């Protein structure tokens, strides 16, 4: 198995942002790697976002070496294991299987239809923009024709509630699926909200 990729996304003199996609969804692994990176004298502040695998390293004085940090992080990611002892870059076990053949076939079919629609609309719109407008217009037309506002069916209400929850709580869903509801507030791990950053050091 090849080593998981680690990329330098952005580099300034005292601040480097890297990305290790293999870290995404592994909160506890992110905690351990953040602590190991922070042990390096050049890495005064380390923060990792478990949702994306984004890693930020900062220091107050001196220059950071992006390629050295990339190699250091790549080595840590390559040797990292999840709670079950599996390499984090390996395919997920039966708890998180990949898409089925039917799912792939349906996705491929809709991707083709969407591409045809985009081309027909001169790339000004696609199914993601047309369908909501069509459904909204159909709903308004029904109200206009019947002169009354129908009460949604219970299964529509249930579906909408689930859809809204999934839309506005992606962090909670991702943690439950990928990290088993890892503990919050661990050093070196950054939450997905604007006020959830938890630095390794106090000067972040």
C-alpha positions as CSV (number, residue, x, y, z in Angstrom):
1,X,0.0,0.0,0.0
2,X,1.4,3.4,-1.0
3,X,1.8,6.1,1.7
4,X,-1.1,8.5,2.2
5,X,-0.4,11.8,0.5
6,X,0.4,15.0,2.5
7,X,0.3,18.3,0.7
8,X,1.6,21.8,1.4
9,X,-1.5,24.0,0.9
10,X,-0.1,27.4,1.9
11,X,3.2,28.5,3.3
12,X,4.3,31.8,4.9
13,X,7.5,32.3,6.9
14,X,6.0,31.5,10.3
15,X,2.8,29.7,9.3
16,X,2.3,26.6,7.2
17,X,-0.9,24.9,6.3
18,X,-0.8,21.3,5.2
19,X,-3.4,18.8,4.3
20,X,-3.4,15.1,5.0
21,X,-6.7,13.6,3.6
22,X,-6.1,10.3,5.4
23,X,-6.6,12.2,8.7
24,X,-10.2,13.2,7.9
25,X,-12.6,11.5,10.3
26,X,-10.0,10.3,12.7
27,X,-10.3,12.6,15.7
28,X,-8.2,10.6,18.1
29,X,-5.5,10.0,15.5
30,X,-5.4,13.8,15.0
31,X,-5.0,14.3,18.7
32,X,-2.0,12.0,18.8
33,X,-0.3,13.5,15.7
34,X,-0.9,17.0,16.9
35,X,0.9,16.2,20.2
36,X,3.8,14.6,18.3
37,X,4.2,17.6,16.0
38,X,4.1,20.0,18.9
39,X,7.0,18.1,20.4
40,X,9.2,19.4,17.6
41,X,11.0,22.6,18.7
42,X,10.0,24.4,15.4
43,X,6.3,23.7,15.9
44,X,5.2,26.1,18.6
45,X,1.5,25.9,17.7
46,X,-0.2,23.0,16.0
47,X,-3.9,22.6,15.2
48,X,-5.7,19.9,13.1
49,X,-9.2,19.8,11.8
50,X,-10.5,16.2,11.9
51,X,-13.2,17.0,9.4
52,X,-10.8,17.9,6.6
53,X,-7.4,16.7,7.6
54,X,-6.1,20.3,7.5
55,X,-3.0,20.9,9.6
56,X,-1.7,24.3,10.6
57,X,1.7,24.8,12.1
58,X,2.9,28.2,13.5
59,X,5.8,29.7,15.3
60,X,6.4,33.2,16.7
61,X,10.1,33.6,15.7
62,X,12.2,32.1,12.9
63,X,11.2,30.5,9.6
64,X,9.3,27.3,9.1
65,X,10.5,24.8,6.5
66,X,7.4,23.6,4.6
67,X,9.0,20.6,2.9
68,X,10.5,19.4,6.2
69,X,7.1,19.7,7.9
70,X,5.4,17.9,5.0
71,X,7.9,15.0,5.3
72,X,7.5,14.9,9.1
73,X,3.7,14.9,8.9
74,X,3.8,12.3,6.1
75,X,5.9,10.0,8.3
76,X,3.5,10.3,11.2
77,X,0.4,9.7,9.0
78,X,2.1,6.7,7.4
79,X,2.6,5.1,10.8
80,X,-0.7,6.1,12.3
81,X,-3.3,3.5,13.2
82,X,-6.9,3.9,14.2
83,X,-8.4,2.5,17.4
84,X,-8.8,-0.9,15.7
85,X,-5.2,-1.0,14.7
86,X,-5.8,-0.5,11.0
87,X,-3.7,2.0,8.9
88,X,-5.8,5.2,8.5
89,X,-5.1,5.2,4.8
90,X,-6.5,1.7,4.4
91,X,-10.1,1.1,3.2
92,X,-12.6,1.2,6.0
93,X,-13.9,-2.1,7.4
94,X,-17.4,-3.4,7.2
95,X,-18.7,-0.6,9.4
96,X,-18.0,1.9,6.6
97,X,-18.3,0.0,3.3
98,X,-18.0,1.7,-0.1
99,X,-20.9,2.4,-2.4
100,X,-22.7,-0.5,-3.9
101,X,-22.9,-1.2,-7.7
102,X,-26.4,0.1,-7.9
103,X,-25.4,3.3,-6.1
104,X,-22.5,3.8,-8.5
105,X,-24.8,3.1,-11.5
106,X,-27.4,5.5,-10.4
107,X,-24.8,8.2,-9.6
108,X,-23.2,7.7,-13.0
109,X,-26.6,8.0,-14.8
110,X,-27.5,11.2,-13.0
111,X,-24.0,12.6,-13.6
112,X,-24.6,12.0,-17.3
113,X,-28.0,13.6,-17.2
114,X,-26.7,16.6,-15.3
115,X,-23.8,17.0,-17.8
116,X,-26.3,17.1,-20.6
117,X,-28.5,19.6,-18.8
118,X,-25.5,21.9,-18.1
119,X,-24.5,21.7,-21.8
120,X,-28.0,22.4,-23.0
121,X,-28.2,25.4,-20.6
122,X,-24.9,26.7,-21.9
123,X,-23.4,26.0,-18.4
124,X,-25.6,28.6,-16.7
125,X,-27.6,26.0,-14.7
126,X,-27.8,22.3,-13.9
127,X,-30.1,19.9,-12.1
128,X,-29.1,21.3,-8.7
129,X,-30.5,24.8,-9.7
130,X,-33.3,23.8,-12.0
131,X,-35.1,21.2,-9.9
132,X,-35.6,23.4,-6.8
133,X,-37.1,26.2,-9.0
134,X,-39.4,23.7,-10.7
135,X,-40.6,22.2,-7.5
136,X,-41.1,25.6,-5.9
137,X,-43.1,26.8,-9.0
138,X,-45.2,23.6,-8.9
139,X,-46.0,24.2,-5.3
140,X,-47.0,27.8,-5.9
141,X,-49.1,26.8,-8.9
142,X,-51.0,24.2,-6.8
143,X,-51.7,26.8,-4.1
144,X,-52.9,29.3,-6.7
145,X,-55.1,26.7,-8.4
146,X,-56.7,25.3,-5.2
147,X,-56.8,28.5,-3.2
148,X,-55.7,26.6,-0.1
149,X,-52.5,25.6,1.5
150,X,-52.4,21.8,1.9
151,X,-51.0,20.3,5.1
152,X,-47.8,18.3,4.4
153,X,-48.0,14.5,4.9
154,X,-46.3,13.1,8.0
155,X,-43.6,11.4,6.0
156,X,-42.8,14.6,4.2
157,X,-42.4,16.3,7.6
158,X,-40.2,13.4,8.8
159,X,-38.0,13.6,5.7
160,X,-37.6,17.4,6.0
161,X,-36.7,17.2,9.6
162,X,-34.0,14.6,8.9
163,X,-32.7,16.6,5.9
164,X,-32.5,19.8,7.8
165,X,-30.7,18.1,10.7
166,X,-28.1,16.6,8.3
167,X,-27.6,19.9,6.5
168,X,-27.0,21.9,9.7
169,X,-25.1,19.3,11.8
170,X,-22.5,17.9,9.4
171,X,-19.8,17.9,12.1
172,X,-21.9,15.8,14.6
173,X,-22.8,13.3,11.9
174,X,-19.2,13.0,10.6
175,X,-17.8,12.4,14.2
176,X,-20.4,9.8,14.9
177,X,-19.7,7.9,11.6
178,X,-15.9,8.2,11.5
179,X,-14.6,8.7,15.0
180,X,-17.1,7.1,17.3
181,X,-18.0,10.4,19.0
182,X,-14.5,11.3,20.0
183,X,-14.0,13.5,23.1
184,X,-14.2,17.2,22.5
185,X,-11.6,19.7,23.6
186,X,-8.5,17.6,23.2
187,X,-5.2,19.5,22.6
188,X,-4.3,20.1,19.0
189,X,-7.7,19.3,17.6
190,X,-9.8,22.1,16.1
191,X,-13.6,21.8,15.9
192,X,-15.5,22.7,12.9
193,X,-17.3,25.8,14.4
194,X,-15.8,29.3,14.5
195,X,-15.3,29.2,18.2
196,X,-14.1,25.7,18.7
197,X,-10.4,26.0,18.1
198,X,-8.4,24.2,20.8
199,X,-4.7,25.0,20.4
200,X,-1.8,23.0,21.7
201,X,-0.2,26.1,23.1
202,X,-1.9,29.2,24.7
203,X,-0.6,31.6,22.1
204,X,-2.7,30.4,19.1
